[in-house]
Tab-separated table of C-alpha atoms in Angstrom:
chain	number	residue	atom	x	y	z
W	1122	MET	CA	-10.489	13.715	-27.732
W	1123	SER	CA	-8.065	12.252	-25.166
W	1124	GLU	CA	-4.639	10.846	-25.958
W	1125	LYS	CA	-5.898	7.442	-24.806
W	1126	SER	CA	-8.665	7.334	-27.399
W	1127	VAL	CA	-6.378	8.140	-30.363
W	1128	PHE	CA	-3.402	5.982	-29.368
W	1129	ARG	CA	-2.414	3.338	-31.928
W	1130	PHE	CA	0.069	0.715	-30.824
W	1131	ALA	CA	2.884	-0.157	-33.229
W	1132	GLY	CA	3.655	-3.719	-34.291
W	1133	ALA	CA	6.773	-4.297	-32.174
W	1134	THR	CA	8.578	-2.980	-29.106
W	1135	GLY	CA	10.750	-4.218	-26.248
W	1136	VAL	CA	9.986	-5.072	-22.646
W	1137	GLY	CA	12.379	-2.906	-20.640
W	1138	SER	CA	15.787	-4.134	-19.534
W	1139	MET	CA	18.902	-4.234	-21.710
W	1140	PRO	CA	22.390	-5.677	-21.088
W	1141	GLY	CA	25.384	-3.582	-20.100
W	1142	GLY	CA	25.671	-0.263	-18.345
W	1143	ASP	CA	26.008	2.339	-21.115
W	1144	ALA	CA	22.839	4.440	-21.198
W	1145	ARG	CA	23.684	6.122	-24.510
W	1146	GLU	CA	24.408	2.828	-26.244
W	1147	ALA	CA	21.143	1.318	-24.933
W	1148	ALA	CA	19.078	4.334	-26.017
W	1149	LYS	CA	20.747	4.324	-29.440
W	1150	THR	CA	19.999	0.609	-29.885
W	1151	VAL	CA	16.367	0.878	-28.796
W	1152	THR	CA	15.517	3.995	-30.809
W	1153	GLY	CA	17.321	2.578	-33.839
W	1154	SER	CA	15.506	-0.745	-33.600
W	1155	PHE	CA	11.999	0.594	-32.986
W	1156	GLU	CA	11.476	3.692	-35.108
W	1157	ASP	CA	7.728	3.641	-34.329
W	1158	PHE	CA	7.655	2.432	-30.702
W	1159	PRO	CA	10.892	2.930	-28.712
W	1160	TYR	CA	11.026	2.617	-24.933
W	1161	LEU	CA	13.106	3.899	-22.035
W	1162	PRO	CA	15.777	1.214	-21.458
W	1163	GLU	CA	16.636	-0.134	-18.007
W	1164	LEU	CA	20.195	-1.281	-17.236
W	1165	PRO	CA	20.155	-3.400	-14.066
W	1166	ALA	CA	23.765	-4.550	-14.563
W	1167	ARG	CA	24.864	-1.211	-13.086
W	1168	GLY	CA	23.821	-2.496	-9.661
W	1169	PRO	CA	21.320	-1.629	-6.898
W	1170	GLY	CA	19.200	1.309	-7.900
W	1171	ALA	CA	19.296	0.332	-11.558
W	1172	ASP	CA	17.360	-2.898	-10.862
W	1173	MET	CA	13.628	-2.644	-11.433
W	1174	ILE	CA	12.699	-2.532	-7.730
W	1175	GLY	CA	15.320	0.064	-6.823
W	1176	ARG	CA	14.567	2.143	-9.909
W	1177	THR	CA	10.866	2.340	-9.044
W	1178	ALA	CA	11.599	2.870	-5.330
W	1179	GLY	CA	13.519	5.954	-6.409
W	1180	MET	CA	10.324	7.324	-7.993
W	1181	LEU	CA	8.287	7.119	-4.771
W	1182	VAL	CA	7.063	10.340	-3.176
W	1183	GLU	CA	7.673	10.770	0.585
W	1184	LEU	CA	8.680	7.124	0.868
W	1185	TYR	CA	12.289	6.014	0.588
W	1186	ALA	CA	14.156	2.741	0.413
W	1187	ARG	CA	17.674	1.563	1.092
W	1188	VAL	CA	19.590	-1.602	0.272
W	1189	GLU	CA	19.934	-4.202	3.036
W	1190	PRO	CA	21.566	-7.657	2.712
W	1191	SER	CA	18.087	-9.128	2.292
W	1192	GLY	CA	16.927	-6.608	-0.325
W	1193	TRP	CA	15.286	-3.180	-0.514
W	1194	ARG	CA	13.842	-1.864	2.761
W	1195	ILE	CA	11.627	1.157	3.367
W	1196	GLY	CA	13.410	3.842	5.432
W	1197	ASP	CA	12.748	7.254	6.960
W	1198	ARG	CA	14.740	9.518	4.672
W	1199	PRO	CA	16.422	9.563	1.276
W	1200	GLY	CA	19.936	8.165	1.441
W	1201	ARG	CA	22.733	7.143	-0.876
W	1202	ASP	CA	20.695	4.362	-2.512
W	1203	THR	CA	17.778	6.656	-3.325
W	1204	ARG	CA	20.112	9.282	-4.758
W	1205	ARG	CA	21.873	6.665	-6.871
W	1206	ALA	CA	18.586	5.302	-8.255
W	1207	ARG	CA	17.416	8.792	-9.181
W	1208	ALA	CA	20.774	9.683	-10.734
W	1209	TRP	CA	20.715	6.604	-12.975
W	1210	LEU	CA	17.146	7.283	-14.049
W	1211	GLY	CA	18.188	10.834	-14.888
W	1212	GLU	CA	21.104	9.499	-16.932
W	1213	ASP	CA	18.749	7.191	-18.831
W	1214	LEU	CA	16.351	10.065	-19.527
W	1215	ASP	CA	19.230	12.225	-20.763
W	1216	ALA	CA	20.224	9.504	-23.228
W	1217	LEU	CA	16.651	8.939	-24.391
W	1218	GLU	CA	16.171	12.669	-24.900
W	1219	GLU	CA	19.346	12.839	-26.993
W	1220	PHE	CA	18.200	10.102	-29.368
W	1221	THR	CA	14.557	11.237	-29.672
W	1222	GLN	CA	15.138	14.834	-30.794
W	1223	GLY	CA	12.143	15.799	-32.933
W	1224	TYR	CA	10.495	12.415	-32.391
W	1225	GLU	CA	6.714	12.261	-32.721
W	1226	GLY	CA	5.124	8.925	-32.019
W	1227	ASP	CA	4.617	6.198	-29.461
W	1228	LEU	CA	7.038	5.861	-26.536
W	1229	LYS	CA	6.916	3.351	-23.665
W	1230	VAL	CA	8.195	3.805	-20.120
W	1231	GLN	CA	8.177	1.165	-17.371
W	1232	ALA	CA	7.668	1.096	-13.604
W	1233	VAL	CA	7.057	-1.749	-11.171
W	1234	GLY	CA	3.392	-2.153	-10.296
W	1235	PRO	CA	2.036	-1.801	-6.738
W	1236	TRP	CA	1.737	-5.499	-5.897
W	1237	THR	CA	5.147	-6.606	-7.102
W	1238	LEU	CA	6.583	-3.595	-5.267
W	1239	ALA	CA	4.702	-4.558	-2.088
W	1240	ALA	CA	6.002	-8.129	-2.378
W	1241	ALA	CA	9.603	-6.947	-2.817
W	1242	LEU	CA	9.998	-3.956	-0.475
W	1243	GLU	CA	10.606	-4.793	3.183
W	1244	LEU	CA	9.213	-3.002	6.215
W	1245	ARG	CA	11.438	-2.206	9.191
W	1246	ASN	CA	10.748	-5.645	10.683
W	1247	GLY	CA	12.098	-7.337	7.562
W	1248	GLU	CA	8.743	-8.608	6.317
W	1249	ALA	CA	7.393	-7.582	2.929
W	1250	ALA	CA	5.119	-4.539	2.797
W	1251	LEU	CA	2.578	-7.057	1.489
W	1252	SER	CA	2.091	-8.186	5.099
W	1253	ASP	CA	0.603	-4.811	6.131
W	1254	PRO	CA	-2.566	-3.537	4.362
W	1255	GLY	CA	-1.871	0.019	5.503
W	1256	ALA	CA	1.654	-0.121	4.107
W	1257	CYS	CA	0.255	-1.414	0.799
W	1258	ARG	CA	-2.152	1.525	0.593
W	1259	ASP	CA	0.585	4.048	1.361
W	1260	LEU	CA	2.934	2.439	-1.121
W	1261	ALA	CA	0.351	2.454	-3.925
W	1262	ALA	CA	-0.509	6.117	-3.284
W	1263	SER	CA	3.165	7.112	-3.261
W	1264	LEU	CA	3.793	5.088	-6.419
W	1265	ALA	CA	0.877	6.689	-8.281
W	1266	GLU	CA	2.111	10.163	-7.399
W	1267	GLY	CA	5.697	9.310	-8.342
W	1268	ILE	CA	4.657	7.800	-11.671
W	1269	GLY	CA	2.677	10.940	-12.450
W	1270	LEU	CA	5.777	13.076	-11.883
W	1271	HIS	CA	7.914	10.699	-13.946
W	1272	LEU	CA	5.483	10.797	-16.870
W	1273	ALA	CA	5.445	14.605	-16.748
W	1274	GLU	CA	9.260	14.609	-16.939
W	1275	VAL	CA	9.216	12.227	-19.921
W	1276	ARG	CA	6.715	14.452	-21.731
W	1277	ARG	CA	8.877	17.507	-21.028
W	1278	ARG	CA	11.940	15.821	-22.493
W	1279	VAL	CA	10.176	14.204	-25.478
W	1280	PRO	CA	7.285	16.596	-26.133
W	1281	GLY	CA	6.192	14.919	-29.367
W	1282	ALA	CA	5.739	11.508	-27.777
W	1283	ARG	CA	2.489	9.726	-27.002
W	1284	VAL	CA	3.527	7.938	-23.833
W	1285	LEU	CA	2.454	4.432	-22.833
W	1286	LEU	CA	3.011	3.418	-19.223
W	1287	GLN	CA	3.967	-0.211	-18.592
W	1288	LEU	CA	3.484	-1.558	-15.067
W	1289	ASP	CA	5.668	-4.596	-14.385
W	1290	GLU	CA	3.795	-7.111	-12.215
W	1291	PRO	CA	5.631	-10.474	-12.277
W	1292	SER	CA	4.582	-11.162	-8.656
W	1293	LEU	CA	0.891	-10.500	-9.243
W	1294	THR	CA	-0.184	-14.145	-9.538
W	1295	PRO	CA	1.782	-15.221	-6.414
W	1296	VAL	CA	0.150	-12.317	-4.526
W	1297	LEU	CA	-3.303	-13.472	-5.619
W	1298	ARG	CA	-2.593	-17.101	-4.723
W	1299	GLY	CA	-0.785	-16.629	-1.423
W	1300	ARG	CA	2.583	-17.824	-2.714
W	1301	VAL	CA	4.829	-14.932	-1.638
W	1302	ARG	CA	7.193	-16.274	1.025
W	1303	THR	CA	7.689	-14.612	4.387
W	1304	ALA	CA	11.128	-13.437	5.552
W	1305	SER	CA	11.760	-16.775	7.278
W	1306	GLY	CA	11.005	-18.675	4.092
W	1307	TYR	CA	8.922	-21.215	6.021
W	1308	ARG	CA	5.512	-19.666	5.424
W	1309	THR	CA	3.760	-17.610	2.791
W	1310	HIS	CA	1.789	-14.390	3.088
W	1311	ARG	CA	-1.933	-14.890	2.812
W	1312	ALA	CA	-3.563	-14.314	-0.562
W	1313	VAL	CA	-4.761	-10.756	-1.171
W	1314	ASP	CA	-8.434	-10.313	-2.017
W	1315	ARG	CA	-8.909	-10.045	-5.783
W	1316	GLN	CA	-11.159	-7.009	-5.493
W	1317	LEU	CA	-8.526	-5.181	-3.454
W	1318	VAL	CA	-5.842	-6.120	-5.977
W	1319	GLU	CA	-8.020	-4.857	-8.820
W	1320	HIS	CA	-8.967	-1.632	-6.995
W	1321	THR	CA	-5.328	-0.820	-6.167
W	1322	LEU	CA	-4.181	-1.493	-9.704
W	1323	ARG	CA	-6.945	0.736	-11.030
W	1324	ASP	CA	-5.748	3.564	-8.779
W	1325	VAL	CA	-2.179	3.284	-10.089
W	1326	VAL	CA	-3.370	2.944	-13.698
W	1327	GLY	CA	-5.163	6.224	-13.003
W	1328	ALA	CA	-1.783	7.946	-12.663
W	1329	HIS	CA	-1.828	8.055	-16.480
W	1330	PRO	CA	-5.415	9.183	-17.142
W	1331	ASP	CA	-4.914	10.492	-20.671
W	1332	GLY	CA	-2.613	7.809	-22.009
W	1333	PRO	CA	-2.638	4.034	-22.388
W	1334	VAL	CA	-1.365	1.601	-19.775
W	1335	ALA	CA	0.014	-1.904	-20.271
W	1336	VAL	CA	0.624	-4.428	-17.511
W	1337	HIS	CA	3.526	-6.826	-18.029
W	1338	SER	CA	4.128	-10.213	-16.433
W	1339	CYS	CA	6.502	-12.879	-17.712
W	1340	ALA	CA	5.143	-15.337	-15.096
W	1341	PRO	CA	2.582	-18.111	-15.726
W	1342	ASP	CA	-1.176	-17.650	-15.259
W	1343	VAL	CA	-1.467	-13.948	-16.056
W	1344	PRO	CA	-4.893	-12.764	-14.784
W	1345	PHE	CA	-6.076	-11.247	-18.061
W	1346	ALA	CA	-9.659	-10.576	-16.967
W	1347	LEU	CA	-8.619	-8.855	-13.723
W	1348	LEU	CA	-6.140	-6.636	-15.560
W	1349	ARG	CA	-8.737	-5.673	-18.117
W	1350	ARG	CA	-11.213	-4.731	-15.367
W	1351	ALA	CA	-8.475	-2.704	-13.652
W	1352	GLY	CA	-8.220	-0.528	-16.742
W	1353	ALA	CA	-5.220	-1.984	-18.585
W	1354	ASP	CA	-5.296	-1.128	-22.291
W	1355	ALA	CA	-2.735	-3.841	-23.046
W	1356	VAL	CA	-1.350	-6.963	-21.401
W	1357	SER	CA	2.279	-7.988	-21.974
W	1358	PHE	CA	3.239	-11.625	-21.386
W	1359	ASP	CA	5.534	-14.517	-22.247
W	1360	PHE	CA	3.641	-16.276	-25.029
W	1361	ALA	CA	5.347	-19.616	-24.329
W	1362	LEU	CA	3.702	-19.776	-20.884
W	1363	LEU	CA	0.137	-19.642	-22.238
W	1364	THR	CA	-2.063	-22.709	-22.005
W	1365	GLU	CA	-5.466	-23.423	-23.498
W	1366	ARG	CA	-6.928	-22.515	-20.092
W	1367	ASP	CA	-6.137	-18.903	-21.027
W	1368	ASP	CA	-8.108	-19.015	-24.292
W	1369	ASP	CA	-11.418	-17.649	-23.040
W	1370	ALA	CA	-9.833	-14.781	-21.132
W	1371	ILE	CA	-7.649	-13.841	-24.107
W	1372	GLY	CA	-10.563	-13.998	-26.525
W	1373	GLU	CA	-12.675	-11.777	-24.272
W	1374	ALA	CA	-9.783	-9.330	-23.894
W	1375	VAL	CA	-9.265	-9.032	-27.650
W	1376	GLU	CA	-12.977	-8.564	-28.280
W	1377	ALA	CA	-13.017	-5.833	-25.625
W	1378	GLY	CA	-10.198	-4.001	-27.427
W	1379	THR	CA	-7.306	-4.983	-25.137
W	1380	ARG	CA	-3.971	-5.081	-26.972
W	1381	LEU	CA	-1.797	-8.173	-26.569
W	1382	PHE	CA	1.954	-7.624	-26.224
W	1383	ALA	CA	2.996	-11.141	-27.178
W	1384	GLY	CA	6.464	-12.118	-25.968
W	1385	VAL	CA	7.512	-14.566	-28.674
W	1386	VAL	CA	11.255	-13.879	-29.019
W	1387	PRO	CA	13.499	-15.541	-26.365
W	1388	GLY	CA	15.051	-13.114	-23.887
W	1389	THR	CA	18.397	-14.904	-23.601
W	1390	ASP	CA	20.979	-15.932	-26.171
W	1391	GLY	CA	20.050	-18.765	-28.471
W	1392	PRO	CA	19.144	-19.530	-32.073
W	1393	LEU	CA	16.210	-17.608	-33.527
W	1394	SER	CA	13.727	-19.122	-35.954
W	1395	ASP	CA	12.700	-17.275	-39.069
W	1396	PRO	CA	10.346	-14.336	-38.312
W	1397	ALA	CA	7.272	-16.185	-39.579
W	1398	GLY	CA	8.102	-19.125	-37.320
W	1399	SER	CA	8.317	-16.850	-34.277
W	1400	VAL	CA	4.686	-15.783	-34.687
W	1401	MET	CA	3.298	-19.138	-35.834
W	1402	GLY	CA	1.904	-19.758	-32.342
W	1403	VAL	CA	0.064	-16.430	-32.441
W	1404	ARG	CA	-1.607	-17.407	-35.714
W	1405	THR	CA	-2.506	-20.801	-34.237
W	1406	LEU	CA	-4.052	-19.119	-31.177
W	1407	TRP	CA	-6.083	-16.851	-33.446
W	1408	ARG	CA	-7.498	-19.777	-35.372
W	1409	ARG	CA	-8.278	-21.648	-32.156
W	1410	LEU	CA	-10.170	-18.621	-30.822
W	1411	GLY	CA	-12.051	-18.171	-34.081
W	1412	LEU	CA	-10.900	-14.581	-34.407
W	1413	HIS	CA	-10.683	-12.818	-37.763
W	1414	PRO	CA	-7.096	-12.892	-39.134
W	1415	GLY	CA	-7.427	-9.252	-40.139
W	1416	LEU	CA	-7.525	-8.331	-36.455
W	1417	LEU	CA	-4.022	-9.662	-35.792
W	1418	ALA	CA	-2.058	-6.554	-36.713
W	1419	GLU	CA	-4.574	-4.380	-34.857
W	1420	ALA	CA	-4.505	-6.497	-31.695
W	1421	VAL	CA	-0.933	-7.818	-31.312
W	1422	THR	CA	2.411	-6.143	-30.635
W	1423	VAL	CA	5.442	-8.449	-30.859
W	1424	THR	CA	8.035	-8.277	-28.046
W	1425	PRO	CA	10.757	-10.387	-26.453
W	1426	ALA	CA	9.451	-12.891	-23.897
W	1427	CYS	CA	10.873	-10.775	-21.065
W	1428	GLY	CA	13.608	-8.231	-20.465
W	1429	LEU	CA	16.988	-8.650	-22.157
W	1430	ALA	CA	19.240	-7.966	-19.166
W	1431	GLY	CA	20.551	-11.535	-19.242
W	1432	ALA	CA	21.378	-11.473	-22.948
W	1433	SER	CA	24.617	-10.511	-24.653
W	1434	PRO	CA	24.622	-7.062	-26.313
W	1435	ALA	CA	24.865	-8.665	-29.755
W	1436	TYR	CA	21.912	-10.975	-29.098
W	1437	ALA	CA	19.860	-8.120	-27.628
W	1438	ARG	CA	20.259	-6.123	-30.841
W	1439	GLN	CA	19.401	-9.206	-32.879
W	1440	ALA	CA	16.301	-9.941	-30.762
W	1441	LEU	CA	14.913	-6.420	-31.125
W	1442	ALA	CA	15.407	-6.463	-34.891
W	1443	HIS	CA	13.781	-9.917	-34.996
W	1444	CYS	CA	10.683	-8.549	-33.202
W	1445	VAL	CA	10.265	-5.945	-35.946
W	1446	ARG	CA	10.577	-8.547	-38.708
W	1447	ALA	CA	8.191	-10.938	-36.933
W	1448	ALA	CA	5.597	-8.174	-36.545
W	1449	ARG	CA	5.913	-7.389	-40.245
W	1450	SER	CA	5.362	-11.061	-41.067
W	1451	LEU	CA	2.241	-11.106	-38.900
W	1452	ALA	CA	0.846	-8.018	-40.612
W	1453	ASP	CA	1.694	-9.145	-44.139
W	1454	ASN	CA	0.530	-12.753	-43.739
W	1455	PRO	CA	-2.054	-12.928	-40.932
W	1456	GLU	CA	-3.276	-16.351	-42.052
């Protein structure tokens, strides 16, 4: 039986980014908050190479990127920026390994998905890789290979973990709708064919053949059905951005066994409701869809709405603990 078929998602986890620049402190906070489902923290406040695009660019195989005034640009050879990105990822893995000694359970790692990467990385002419179908193919192939190597390294360091791969795709809907701006800012790149988007995502999802894959987007209009067809086992999203137009797609996803990572806890500092109040909207959605309340704990993992990089350290710790309490409320009182 494969790892994918026996994987059971826990009730709460985080999205990815954390505030500050101390890898040990972030790993300690995450593993202490989520005893059943920790994740590899990202610390973008350290600068270029620790941001999500630079971090994932550092994972690419035989493709390299460097920082230009306009952003990350594909180059010919690994340079200082690539080395820095890889060094910070290594530091984060060291910290995670330290705080997961003897751990056996679910563990999440994140990488940027192929379409958000193609929308963010520039070619030599300054335009996004999205503008060149050949560049998109090469980028996706390099990403899949790099993710495979990264997952192998995570398994080596935390051998008792069942690893879930999260692909971050906040630019996916703009890619599908032709809303990614060109370098000049006056035009947009043409929409990418949905079948090509789905096929490419499926190839990158295939980098983790024996384990589950989630796709995360904290943007509006998440394409639930497309992600499900591409092989995603879970979809992670900002719950506040849902509309009733999403009901049918969400209902079909749940009935097909897709896990929902519901971002119900704000990602930036502010007052938090009681845990039951944070998941009230999830219960309301369930009733609207006519789904059995007993399915809630089996189908929903509670998370922050997005990464916590913009939060204060104190609020970040509070938000993660709140996710755990909200998930417990959902499980104990599904109706």
